[in-house]
Short mmCIF file of C-alpha atoms in Angstrom, two decimals:
data_model
loop_
_atom_site.label_atom_id
_atom_site.label_comp_id
_atom_site.label_asym_id
_atom_site.label_seq_id
_atom_site.Cartn_x
_atom_site.Cartn_y
_atom_site.Cartn_z
CA MET A 1 16.76 -16.67 -11.11
CA ASN A 2 16.10 -16.60 -7.58
CA GLU A 3 19.31 -15.57 -5.89
CA MET A 4 18.41 -12.22 -6.43
CA VAL A 5 16.12 -11.36 -3.44
CA ASP A 6 14.37 -8.29 -2.33
CA VAL A 7 15.98 -6.16 -0.09
CA GLU A 8 14.14 -5.22 2.71
CA VAL A 9 12.75 -1.60 2.36
CA ASP A 10 13.74 0.09 6.36
CA ASP A 11 14.89 3.42 4.56
CA HIS A 12 13.93 5.58 2.02
CA CYS A 13 17.56 5.89 0.70
CA THR A 14 16.46 1.84 -0.98
CA VAL A 15 13.60 3.12 -2.33
CA VAL A 16 15.20 5.69 -4.32
CA VAL A 17 17.85 3.85 -6.10
CA ARG A 18 15.36 1.51 -6.51
CA ALA A 19 13.08 3.49 -8.16
CA ALA A 20 15.71 5.12 -10.20
CA THR A 21 16.65 1.75 -12.06
CA ARG A 22 13.38 0.94 -13.07
CA SER A 23 12.39 3.77 -14.72
CA ARG A 24 15.30 4.48 -17.07
CA THR A 25 14.89 1.55 -18.43
CA GLU A 26 11.07 2.01 -19.89
CA ASP A 27 11.05 4.52 -22.71
CA VAL A 28 7.85 6.33 -23.87
CA ASP A 29 7.02 7.68 -26.81
CA ARG A 30 5.55 10.80 -25.81
CA SER A 31 4.49 12.27 -29.44
CA SER A 32 2.14 9.52 -30.50
CA GLU A 33 -1.64 9.35 -30.26
CA LEU A 34 -1.51 7.83 -27.27
CA GLY A 35 1.16 11.33 -25.69
CA GLN A 36 -1.19 13.57 -26.82
CA MET A 37 -4.40 12.49 -25.03
CA CYS A 38 -2.48 12.14 -21.82
CA VAL A 39 -2.36 15.51 -19.04
CA VAL A 40 -1.08 17.46 -16.54
CA ALA A 41 -2.86 18.94 -13.72
CA GLY A 42 -2.98 22.68 -15.70
CA ASP A 43 -2.02 21.44 -18.61
CA GLN A 44 -4.95 23.23 -21.17
CA ILE A 45 -6.80 21.47 -23.55
CA HIS A 46 -7.60 22.12 -27.27
CA VAL A 47 -11.11 21.94 -27.18
CA GLU A 48 -14.34 22.91 -29.54
CA PRO A 49 -16.64 25.87 -28.98
CA GLY A 50 -20.01 24.72 -27.43
CA PHE A 51 -17.95 22.32 -26.08
CA VAL A 52 -18.86 20.94 -22.08
CA ARG A 53 -16.40 20.94 -18.86
CA GLY A 54 -16.25 17.06 -17.80
CA ARG A 55 -14.64 15.90 -15.41
CA GLY A 56 -11.51 15.64 -14.20
CA THR A 57 -11.35 19.65 -15.22
CA LEU A 58 -12.03 23.31 -14.81
CA THR A 59 -12.57 26.67 -17.43
CA GLU A 60 -11.18 29.90 -16.07
CA SER A 61 -11.28 32.37 -18.11
CA GLY A 62 -12.48 30.08 -21.10
CA LEU A 63 -10.17 27.65 -21.52
CA LEU A 64 -10.48 24.35 -20.14
CA ILE A 65 -7.47 23.63 -17.78
CA ALA A 66 -7.08 19.54 -16.29
CA THR A 67 -6.99 19.08 -12.62
CA VAL A 68 -5.87 15.84 -12.28
CA GLY A 69 -3.01 14.31 -14.12
CA GLY A 70 -5.17 11.42 -16.86
CA VAL A 71 -6.55 10.80 -19.92
CA VAL A 72 -8.86 12.74 -22.31
CA ASP A 73 -11.22 11.30 -22.44
CA ARG A 74 -13.69 13.02 -25.71
CA VAL A 75 -17.12 11.66 -25.76
CA ASN A 76 -20.28 13.95 -28.18
CA LYS A 77 -19.29 17.52 -26.37
CA LEU A 78 -18.06 16.68 -23.41
CA VAL A 79 -14.81 17.05 -22.40
CA SER A 80 -12.92 15.05 -19.56
CA VAL A 81 -10.03 13.68 -17.26
CA ARG A 82 -9.90 10.29 -16.54
CA PRO A 83 -7.02 9.91 -13.54
CA LEU A 84 -5.34 7.06 -14.11
CA VAL A 85 -4.50 7.13 -10.32
CA SER A 86 -6.73 8.47 -7.37
CA ARG A 87 -8.47 7.37 -4.42
CA TYR A 88 -12.41 5.32 -5.07
CA THR A 89 -14.80 7.01 -6.45
CA PRO A 90 -17.99 5.75 -5.40
CA GLU A 91 -21.23 5.61 -8.04
CA ILE A 92 -24.25 3.98 -7.05
CA GLY A 93 -24.44 0.04 -7.74
CA ASP A 94 -20.94 -0.31 -6.86
CA VAL A 95 -20.75 -2.98 -5.71
CA VAL A 96 -17.03 -2.89 -2.64
CA ILE A 97 -15.55 -4.29 -0.12
CA GLY A 98 -15.13 -2.60 3.67
CA ARG A 99 -13.95 -2.59 6.69
CA VAL A 100 -15.85 -2.08 9.52
CA VAL A 101 -14.33 1.07 11.49
CA GLU A 102 -16.84 1.97 14.51
CA VAL A 103 -19.99 0.99 15.63
CA SER A 104 -22.73 3.65 16.34
CA GLN A 105 -26.47 4.54 16.87
CA ASN A 106 -27.57 2.34 14.23
CA ARG A 107 -25.48 2.50 12.13
CA TRP A 108 -21.87 1.28 10.70
CA LYS A 109 -19.28 2.38 9.81
CA LEU A 110 -16.79 1.63 6.69
CA ASP A 111 -13.02 1.95 5.68
CA VAL A 112 -14.27 1.43 1.94
CA ASP A 113 -10.28 3.56 1.29
CA ALA A 114 -12.84 5.76 -0.65
CA ARG A 115 -12.22 9.71 0.81
CA GLN A 116 -14.57 9.36 3.06
CA GLU A 117 -15.16 6.34 5.20
CA ALA A 118 -18.94 4.53 4.18
CA VAL A 119 -21.94 4.14 6.21
CA LEU A 120 -23.93 1.21 6.57
CA MET A 121 -27.87 2.08 8.18
CA LEU A 122 -29.37 -1.16 10.18
CA SER A 123 -32.78 -0.39 9.34
CA ALA A 124 -30.11 -0.88 5.42
CA MET A 125 -29.28 -4.85 6.37
CA ASN A 126 -31.56 -7.67 5.66
CA LEU A 127 -32.55 -8.96 9.53
CA PRO A 128 -31.39 -12.51 9.93
CA GLY A 129 -34.33 -14.40 9.25
CA GLY A 130 -35.47 -12.14 6.91
CA ALA A 131 -38.27 -10.46 8.95
CA GLN A 132 -39.17 -6.82 7.82
CA ARG A 133 -39.86 -5.38 10.34
CA ARG A 134 -39.23 -1.18 11.76
CA ARG A 135 -35.96 -2.06 13.52
CA THR A 136 -35.94 -1.75 17.22
CA TYR A 137 -34.35 -0.61 20.31
CA GLU A 138 -33.59 -4.37 20.61
CA ASP A 139 -32.08 -4.50 17.41
CA GLU A 140 -29.44 -1.99 18.01
CA LEU A 141 -28.67 -3.47 20.56
CA ASN A 142 -28.11 -6.77 19.34
CA MET A 143 -25.55 -5.04 16.19
CA ARG A 144 -23.13 -5.97 17.82
CA SER A 145 -23.67 -9.69 17.16
CA LEU A 146 -24.34 -9.09 13.68
CA ILE A 147 -21.00 -7.33 12.29
CA LYS A 148 -18.72 -5.37 15.53
CA GLU A 149 -15.17 -3.28 14.69
CA GLU A 150 -12.79 -5.02 11.81
CA ASP A 151 -15.35 -7.63 10.09
CA LEU A 152 -15.08 -7.24 6.48
CA ILE A 153 -18.38 -6.31 4.80
CA SER A 154 -19.40 -6.67 0.74
CA ALA A 155 -21.81 -4.56 0.26
CA GLU A 156 -23.74 -2.20 -2.31
CA VAL A 157 -23.63 1.28 -2.58
CA GLN A 158 -26.57 2.95 -2.03
CA GLU A 159 -26.37 7.38 -1.74
CA LEU A 160 -24.39 9.16 -2.91
CA LYS A 161 -24.84 12.33 -0.04
CA GLN A 162 -24.76 16.05 -0.73
CA ASP A 163 -21.54 16.46 1.36
CA GLY A 164 -19.70 13.30 -0.26
CA GLY A 165 -21.15 11.02 2.30
CA ILE A 166 -21.63 7.06 1.10
CA ALA A 167 -24.92 5.53 1.75
CA LEU A 168 -24.24 1.11 1.65
CA HIS A 169 -26.77 -1.37 1.56
CA THR A 170 -26.67 -5.34 1.83
CA ARG A 171 -30.17 -6.07 1.12
CA SER A 172 -29.81 -9.30 -1.05
CA MET A 173 -28.39 -12.22 -0.17
CA LYS A 174 -25.37 -12.31 -2.20
CA TYR A 175 -23.78 -9.43 0.86
CA GLY A 176 -22.99 -9.36 4.03
CA ARG A 177 -20.24 -10.54 6.42
CA LEU A 178 -16.76 -12.44 4.92
CA SER A 179 -15.31 -14.80 6.45
CA GLU A 180 -12.76 -17.24 5.16
CA GLY A 181 -11.32 -15.59 2.43
CA GLN A 182 -8.70 -13.63 1.15
CA LEU A 183 -8.65 -9.48 0.64
CA VAL A 184 -6.30 -8.76 -1.37
CA ARG A 185 -6.28 -4.65 -1.55
CA VAL A 186 -5.29 -2.79 -4.72
CA LYS A 187 -5.82 1.05 -7.06
CA SER A 188 -9.12 0.92 -7.38
CA ALA A 189 -8.65 2.36 -11.00
CA LEU A 190 -6.99 -1.06 -11.96
CA ILE A 191 -10.62 -3.30 -11.40
CA LYS A 192 -12.48 -2.96 -15.08
CA ARG A 193 -16.20 -1.66 -14.70
CA GLN A 194 -18.21 -5.01 -15.64
CA LYS A 195 -21.64 -6.88 -14.41
CA LYS A 196 -20.95 -9.29 -12.62
CA ARG A 197 -19.05 -8.79 -9.73
CA PHE A 198 -19.35 -12.51 -8.05
CA GLN A 199 -17.41 -14.97 -9.88
CA MET A 200 -16.22 -18.20 -10.34
CA LEU A 201 -11.97 -18.52 -11.14
CA PRO A 202 -11.66 -21.29 -13.15
CA CYS A 203 -9.50 -22.50 -11.01
CA GLU A 204 -12.30 -23.24 -8.38
CA ILE A 205 -12.16 -19.75 -5.88
CA HIS A 206 -14.33 -17.60 -5.56
CA ALA A 207 -13.62 -13.71 -5.83
CA ILE A 208 -15.38 -10.94 -6.04
CA PHE A 209 -14.04 -7.41 -7.34
CA GLY A 210 -14.77 -4.63 -5.30
CA ASN A 211 -15.10 -1.52 -7.45
CA ASN A 212 -12.88 -0.05 -4.18
CA GLY A 213 -10.24 -1.96 -4.79
CA TYR A 214 -11.09 -5.13 -2.89
CA ILE A 215 -10.51 -8.51 -3.92
CA TRP A 216 -11.52 -10.74 -2.23
CA LEU A 217 -11.25 -14.62 -2.35
CA SER A 218 -12.19 -17.92 -0.76
CA GLU A 219 -13.28 -21.31 -1.39
CA GLU A 220 -17.09 -21.22 -0.99
CA GLU A 221 -19.17 -19.91 -1.91
CA PRO A 222 -19.42 -16.44 -0.30
CA ARG A 223 -22.77 -15.31 1.93
CA LYS A 224 -24.48 -18.60 1.56
CA GLU A 225 -25.35 -18.62 5.20
CA LEU A 226 -26.81 -14.76 5.32
CA GLU A 227 -30.54 -16.58 5.65
CA GLU A 228 -29.46 -18.45 9.22
CA GLN A 229 -27.47 -15.18 10.02
CA GLY A 230 -25.57 -14.99 13.83
CA ARG A 231 -21.98 -15.23 14.15
CA ASN A 232 -21.75 -19.02 15.79
CA THR A 233 -22.47 -21.10 12.46
CA GLU A 234 -19.56 -22.18 11.12
CA THR A 235 -17.78 -21.80 7.92
CA PRO A 236 -16.23 -24.96 6.60
CA LYS A 237 -12.44 -24.37 6.91
CA THR A 238 -10.27 -23.69 4.14
CA SER A 239 -8.53 -26.62 2.96
CA LEU A 240 -4.70 -26.51 1.90
CA ASP A 241 -5.14 -27.14 -1.11
CA GLY A 242 -7.24 -24.14 -1.45
CA ARG A 243 -5.85 -21.71 0.96
CA ARG A 244 -2.39 -22.31 -1.88
CA ARG A 245 -4.37 -21.69 -5.12
CA ILE A 246 -5.59 -17.90 -2.93
CA SER A 247 -2.17 -17.05 -2.23
CA ARG A 248 -1.52 -17.88 -6.07
CA LEU A 249 -4.25 -15.87 -7.21
CA ARG A 250 -2.94 -12.91 -4.68
CA ASN A 251 0.66 -13.13 -5.76
CA SER A 252 -1.09 -13.01 -9.46
CA ILE A 253 -3.20 -9.65 -8.43
CA LEU A 254 -0.39 -7.85 -6.93
CA ILE A 255 1.88 -8.96 -9.66
CA LEU A 256 -1.39 -6.63 -12.06
CA ASN A 257 -1.29 -3.86 -9.75
CA GLU A 258 2.64 -3.75 -9.16
CA MET A 259 2.81 -3.10 -13.05
CA SER A 260 -0.78 -1.26 -13.40
CA MET A 261 -2.52 -3.26 -15.69
CA THR A 262 -5.80 -3.54 -15.96
CA ILE A 263 -7.41 -6.57 -13.00
CA HIS A 264 -9.92 -8.88 -14.13
CA ALA A 265 -10.94 -12.66 -14.46
CA GLN A 266 -8.94 -13.14 -17.61
CA THR A 267 -5.79 -10.83 -16.47
CA ILE A 268 -5.09 -13.11 -13.37
CA MET A 269 -6.13 -16.13 -14.59
CA ASP A 270 -3.54 -15.16 -16.52
CA VAL A 271 -1.37 -14.11 -15.01
CA TYR A 272 -1.92 -17.55 -12.40
CA ILE A 273 -1.72 -20.11 -15.49
CA THR A 274 1.65 -18.63 -16.62
CA SER A 275 3.64 -18.68 -12.98
CA GLU A 276 2.08 -22.82 -12.92
CA GLN A 277 3.43 -23.26 -16.43
CA ALA A 278 6.77 -22.17 -15.69
CA GLY A 279 6.96 -24.61 -12.00
CA LEU A 280 6.76 -21.44 -9.71
CA ARG A 281 5.69 -21.65 -6.00
CA GLU A 282 3.35 -19.13 -4.96
CA PHE A 283 5.76 -18.04 -2.66
CA GLU A 284 8.30 -17.50 -5.28
CA MET A 285 5.80 -15.22 -7.34
CA LEU A 286 6.76 -12.13 -5.90
CA ARG A 287 10.41 -12.14 -5.70
CA GLN A 288 11.64 -9.44 -7.92
CA ASN A 289 13.18 -10.14 -10.96
CA VAL A 290 10.75 -13.53 -11.37
CA ARG A 291 7.51 -10.60 -11.27
CA GLU A 292 9.63 -9.15 -14.57
CA GLN A 293 9.99 -12.24 -16.62
CA LEU A 294 6.55 -13.45 -15.26
CA ILE A 295 4.78 -10.49 -16.75
CA GLU A 296 7.33 -10.22 -19.81
CA ARG A 297 6.34 -13.92 -20.57
CA VAL A 298 1.88 -13.00 -19.88
CA ARG A 299 2.61 -10.64 -23.49
CA ASN A 300 4.25 -13.18 -24.85
CA ARG A 301 0.84 -14.69 -24.68
CA GLY A 302 -0.75 -12.42 -26.85
CA ASN A 303 -3.61 -11.86 -24.52
CA PHE A 304 -2.54 -8.49 -23.45
CA MET B 1 29.61 23.35 5.61
CA LYS B 2 30.71 26.39 5.26
CA ARG B 3 33.99 26.63 3.49
CA LYS B 4 36.85 28.48 5.19
CA GLY B 5 38.67 30.84 2.99
CA TYR B 6 37.48 29.33 -0.50
CA GLY B 7 38.85 33.13 -1.45
CA ARG B 8 41.42 35.42 -1.06
CA GLY B 9 41.92 38.40 1.76
CA GLY B 10 40.36 36.51 4.16
CA ARG B 11 36.28 37.05 2.63
CA ASN B 12 34.55 34.15 1.29
CA GLU B 13 34.75 34.65 -2.35
CA TYR B 14 31.26 33.45 -4.50
CA ILE B 15 31.03 34.48 -7.93
CA SER B 16 35.07 34.27 -9.45
CA LEU B 17 36.08 36.26 -12.07
CA ASP B 18 35.36 34.53 -14.97
CA GLY B 19 31.78 34.85 -13.52
CA LEU B 20 31.30 31.36 -12.96
CA ARG B 21 29.73 30.06 -9.26
CA VAL B 22 31.88 27.79 -6.72
CA ASP B 23 30.29 24.79 -8.20
CA GLY B 24 30.78 25.88 -11.63
CA ARG B 25 27.60 27.03 -12.79
CA ARG B 26 26.72 30.62 -14.28
CA PRO B 27 24.39 32.72 -12.03
CA GLU B 28 21.03 32.08 -13.99
CA GLU B 29 22.07 28.11 -14.36
CA VAL B 30 19.93 26.02 -11.95
CA ARG B 31 21.79 22.33 -10.83
CA HIS B 32 20.46 19.66 -11.93
CA ILE B 33 18.08 17.67 -11.61
CA ALA B 34 16.04 14.46 -11.31
CA CYS B 35 12.71 12.47 -9.95
CA ARG B 36 10.80 10.71 -10.04
CA ILE B 37 6.90 9.76 -9.30
CA GLY B 38 5.96 6.90 -7.97
CA THR B 39 8.93 4.56 -5.70
CA PRO B 40 7.12 1.05 -6.34
CA GLY B 41 6.29 -1.48 -3.02
CA ASN B 42 4.77 1.74 -1.05
CA SER B 43 0.89 1.52 0.12
CA VAL B 44 0.36 5.34 0.62
CA ASP B 45 -1.77 7.67 -2.18
CA GLY B 46 1.33 9.65 -3.79
CA ASN B 47 4.85 9.90 -3.67
CA ALA B 48 7.75 11.64 -5.40
CA TYR B 49 11.01 11.97 -5.32
CA PHE B 50 12.68 15.39 -5.84
CA GLU B 51 16.92 15.55 -6.42
CA GLN B 52 17.52 18.93 -7.54
CA GLY B 53 21.35 18.48 -7.33
CA ASN B 54 22.71 17.54 -3.91
CA THR B 55 19.25 18.65 -2.13
CA ARG B 56 17.55 15.59 -2.00
CA VAL B 57 13.97 15.10 -0.30
CA LEU B 58 10.96 12.32 -0.86
CA ALA B 59 6.85 13.63 -0.30
CA THR B 60 4.28 11.05 0.36
CA VAL B 61 0.96 12.24 0.13
CA VAL B 62 -2.03 9.77 1.76
CA GLY B 63 -5.61 10.16 1.40
CA PRO B 64 -7.86 12.72 0.61
CA ARG B 65 -9.28 10.67 3.16
CA ASP B 66 -11.94 10.42 6.49
CA ARG B 67 -11.27 13.23 9.01
CA LYS B 68 -12.61 12.23 12.51
CA SER B 69 -14.99 14.36 13.95
CA SER B 70 -11.95 15.38 16.86
CA THR B 71 -10.53 17.66 13.74
CA HIS B 72 -13.04 19.40 12.66
CA ARG B 73 -11.74 22.58 11.46
CA ASN B 74 -12.22 24.20 7.89
CA GLU B 75 -16.11 22.42 8.58
CA GLU B 76 -15.73 23.54 3.85
CA GLY B 77 -13.50 22.40 2.94
CA MET B 78 -10.69 19.28 3.62
CA ASP B 79 -8.12 19.55 5.96
CA LEU B 80 -4.91 19.73 4.74
CA LYS B 81 -2.36 19.18 7.05
CA CYS B 82 2.22 19.24 6.30
CA ASN B 83 4.54 17.47 8.44
CA TYR B 84 8.48 18.39 7.23
CA SER B 85 10.46 17.03 8.55
CA ASN B 86 15.16 17.30 8.35
CA ARG B 87 16.37 15.62 10.86
CA GLN B 88 19.70 18.21 10.44
CA ASP B 89 17.14 21.57 10.93
CA ARG B 90 14.32 20.51 12.98
CA ARG B 91 13.43 24.34 13.51
CA SER B 92 13.12 24.79 10.64
CA ALA B 93 9.55 22.62 10.24
CA ARG B 94 7.44 25.34 12.69
CA GLU B 95 8.36 27.19 9.15
CA PHE B 96 7.54 25.95 6.37
CA GLU B 97 4.85 23.52 7.68
CA PRO B 98 2.29 26.87 7.48
CA LEU B 99 3.29 27.65 4.28
CA LEU B 100 3.65 25.10 2.41
CA GLU B 101 0.34 24.18 3.35
CA ASN B 102 -0.93 27.63 3.00
CA MET B 103 0.66 27.20 -0.63
CA PHE B 104 -1.63 24.44 -1.35
CA ARG B 105 -3.61 24.71 0.23
CA SER B 106 -4.45 27.45 -2.29
CA VAL B 107 -4.15 25.81 -5.65
CA ILE B 108 -6.00 21.84 -4.87
CA LEU B 109 -9.57 22.08 -5.17
CA VAL B 110 -10.12 22.56 -1.10
CA ASP B 111 -14.22 22.09 -1.79
CA GLN B 112 -14.94 19.42 -3.78
CA TYR B 113 -13.37 17.17 -0.83
CA PRO B 114 -16.00 17.87 2.40
CA LYS B 115 -15.53 16.21 5.51
CA SER B 116 -12.19 14.34 4.17
CA ARG B 117 -8.60 14.93 5.27
CA LEU B 118 -5.29 14.91 3.06
CA ASP B 119 -2.21 14.51 4.73
CA ILE B 120 1.44 15.21 3.29
CA SER B 121 4.43 14.83 4.62
CA VAL B 122 7.61 15.33 3.06
CA GLU B 123 11.89 14.15 4.29
CA VAL B 124 14.78 15.48 3.81
CA ILE B 125 17.41 12.54 2.69
CA GLN B 126 20.43 16.02 2.34
CA ALA B 127 20.50 18.55 2.08
CA ASP B 128 21.33 21.42 0.76
CA GLY B 129 19.84 23.66 0.27
CA SER B 130 17.33 25.42 -1.72
CA LEU B 131 15.27 23.00 0.76
CA LEU B 132 11.67 24.91 0.52
CA CYS B 133 12.32 24.39 -2.88
CA ALA B 134 12.73 20.98 -3.79
CA ALA B 135 10.04 20.57 -0.83
CA VAL B 136 7.69 22.89 -3.19
CA ASN B 137 8.31 19.98 -6.52
CA ALA B 138 8.08 17.48 -4.95
CA ILE B 139 5.10 17.56 -3.04
CA SER B 140 3.35 18.94 -6.51
CA LEU B 141 4.83 15.48 -8.18
CA ALA B 142 3.00 13.87 -4.78
CA LEU B 143 -0.44 15.45 -4.92
CA LEU B 144 -0.78 15.04 -8.63
CA HIS B 145 0.32 10.95 -8.72
CA ALA B 146 -2.61 11.05 -5.68
CA GLY B 147 -4.98 12.05 -8.09
CA VAL B 148 -5.16 14.71 -5.95
CA PRO B 149 -7.16 17.96 -8.51
CA MET B 150 -5.83 20.97 -8.64
CA LYS B 151 -5.85 23.88 -10.83
CA ASP B 152 -2.01 23.71 -12.07
CA MET B 153 1.51 22.45 -9.62
CA ILE B 154 3.56 24.27 -8.58
CA CYS B 155 7.23 25.35 -8.84
CA ALA B 156 9.38 27.13 -6.94
CA ALA B 157 13.15 27.68 -6.90
CA THR B 158 15.71 29.47 -4.69
CA VAL B 159 16.69 33.70 -5.67
CA GLY B 160 19.78 34.98 -3.78
CA MET B 161 21.49 38.51 -4.59
CA ILE B 162 25.14 37.92 -4.46
CA ASP B 163 27.78 40.14 -4.54
CA GLY B 164 25.16 42.20 -6.95
CA MET B 165 24.22 40.04 -9.10
CA CYS B 166 20.83 36.69 -9.41
CA VAL B 167 22.40 33.89 -9.03
CA ILE B 168 18.80 31.15 -8.96
CA ASP B 169 18.40 27.35 -6.53
CA LEU B 170 20.95 28.38 -4.50
CA ASN B 171 23.53 25.62 -3.08
CA GLY B 172 24.15 24.63 1.04
CA TYR B 173 27.15 27.30 0.98
CA GLU B 174 25.58 30.45 -1.30
CA SER B 175 22.99 30.02 1.56
CA SER B 176 25.20 31.43 4.12
CA ALA B 177 26.21 34.23 1.88
CA ASP B 178 24.97 37.33 3.42
CA GLY B 179 23.14 38.47 0.26
CA PRO B 180 19.07 38.56 -0.29
CA VAL B 181 17.71 35.55 -0.51
CA LEU B 182 14.47 35.05 -2.04
CA GLN B 183 12.37 31.81 -2.60
CA ILE B 184 9.97 31.76 -5.59
CA GLY B 185 6.40 30.31 -6.20
CA VAL B 186 4.90 30.01 -9.82
CA LEU B 187 2.00 28.51 -10.62
CA ALA B 188 3.32 26.68 -14.08
CA GLN B 189 1.44 27.09 -16.42
CA THR B 190 -0.17 30.91 -15.61
CA GLY B 191 2.52 32.14 -14.32
CA SER B 192 1.05 33.44 -11.01
CA ILE B 193 3.29 34.35 -7.74
CA SER B 194 1.70 31.57 -4.09
CA LEU B 195 4.97 32.35 -2.18
CA LEU B 196 7.43 35.81 -2.37
CA ASP B 197 9.54 34.81 0.83
CA ILE B 198 12.32 37.31 1.68
CA SER B 199 14.77 36.63 3.82
CA THR B 200 16.46 40.16 4.82
CA ARG B 201 15.39 43.97 3.60
CA LEU B 202 15.52 44.42 0.27
CA SER B 203 17.78 47.96 -1.11
CA SER B 204 15.15 49.37 -3.90
CA THR B 205 11.67 47.32 -5.41
CA SER B 206 13.62 47.38 -8.61
CA GLN B 207 15.96 44.72 -6.66
CA LEU B 208 13.40 42.94 -5.92
CA GLN B 209 11.50 43.82 -9.95
CA GLU B 210 14.55 41.62 -10.77
CA MET B 211 14.82 39.16 -8.14
CA VAL B 212 11.18 38.14 -8.91
CA SER B 213 11.78 37.70 -12.58
CA ALA B 214 15.36 35.80 -12.21
CA GLY B 215 13.13 33.22 -10.39
CA THR B 216 10.52 33.41 -12.22
CA GLU B 217 12.81 31.41 -15.31
CA GLY B 218 13.99 29.68 -12.74
CA CYS B 219 10.72 28.07 -11.83
CA LYS B 220 10.33 27.28 -15.39
CA GLY B 221 13.42 25.57 -16.76
CA ILE B 222 12.18 23.69 -13.59
CA TYR B 223 9.44 22.94 -14.86
CA ALA B 224 9.92 21.61 -18.35
CA VAL B 225 11.66 18.63 -16.16
CA VAL B 226 9.71 18.43 -13.57
CA ARG B 227 6.18 18.39 -16.39
CA SER B 228 8.12 15.62 -19.03
CA GLU B 229 8.77 12.87 -15.90
CA ALA B 230 4.77 13.57 -15.06
CA HIS B 231 3.67 13.19 -18.82
CA ASP B 232 5.89 10.57 -19.48
CA LEU B 233 4.41 8.46 -15.97
CA ILE B 234 1.47 8.74 -17.08
CA ILE B 235 2.31 7.69 -20.63
CA ARG B 236 3.76 4.91 -18.91
CA LEU B 237 0.28 4.49 -16.52
CA ALA B 238 -2.09 4.87 -19.91
CA SER B 239 -0.39 2.00 -22.39
CA SER B 240 0.60 0.00 -19.60
CA ARG B 241 -3.21 -0.56 -19.19
CA GLY B 242 -4.62 0.31 -22.17
CA VAL B 243 -6.19 3.13 -22.19
CA LEU B 244 -6.98 3.99 -25.80
CA GLY B 245 -8.98 0.39 -26.58
CA ALA B 246 -11.35 0.31 -23.21
#
């Protein structure tokens, strides 16, 4: 079963060969209800008079045209097209995980995999010790001691600017710098929108599901020590067993991502448990043929 | 590439007495088209592979992402950058890149993305004529895969006039024939022309009309294939995610 080794992709040709063998095997029913609801950019959408134009559409001489490829969504009179693949589009209240790319005067710039970089103002975060006061020049000088470049931050979207800018805040105990864990990047559209973004998975690993497609896995509960802020606070090291579980979770998430399946605690644990039952070791999970068999087994369990 | 002495009497022959072209196609026939959207294990936002006969290209799209302040060119909308690479013909990049950029800037809803930029890159894997058109078709698919909002998809085709006959989708050998060559790109649904590029002077406007209408027909044929592939991808994604129930 494990004999077929994944070919390292070093030039375009091998990519193509693999892609070509993949997509032909799945058959598609175009005339089904789902097929009717799927549109490609430029397609005309049939609407009743008096419709309201939603996201992903455009009106041209009275006709409603889709601007992205996706599924037509009709809520009463509002007609919109939900893209199945796109960059993260932020909404107020979203929990995101971002990597600091720049420290400027009184703000940090974070990469959140959106169309623009997000901004975390110095005034939008709690000071160490939880003091409530105006930010001074001193604070601005000490910004790097709080968060510096390349750090990972969990935060919430506070405001969306007119020009598409994203303002974040970390004014809660649960947000802040992340350490001792692993980041998994997936397509943002696959992450299920749910109330609880901070979860303890059944395998005793803490997970943060960032709406922007970044998932953080750690053994310790993230952001407990924020009150005594400072980079010097030692977070306990992850145990070997914890690392194993995190790796297995990471690979489970990547499999779901590759198969374009919705990602939330339930689906991740389904893959996780199935892989354990199959007696697979963590590093074996991502091999091409193993991956497909695994997904097949998960589907047969009937949870999807 | 040039097969010397194909025809008799010193002159190259492009269309046989039966009215067939060198590769056995009829004049209005497009070569076999195959395309794949989204190659696995790739971290770019969108990519597509497009093959038209022996011409093979791969297009990738990265973005829309943050534009660094140093490259402020277009204050209002998104910056669009196109990178075309053909290892056999490095000069063509300078000619094609601005063409492609302008063309796609007209269909992408650039004003929805202020302060961001989009990078498109096209890699020619194998060249056998109609390269610009293959690049256009591949980019259209890659943009769709990346979820970039567009007014419409663009499809392009090459039309040549050889021995007074309109031939569509020239291959490498036919491209070296000395007749006018027209590259045409149309918005697939509305049918309006977004690219029109003629290599030489035409003798009459009726000739242009003939070539444009032939090219538009060719584009329609190509779009049918491209669209069904794109539609299939979307249905596949939707069903694997269970979108109907959500």
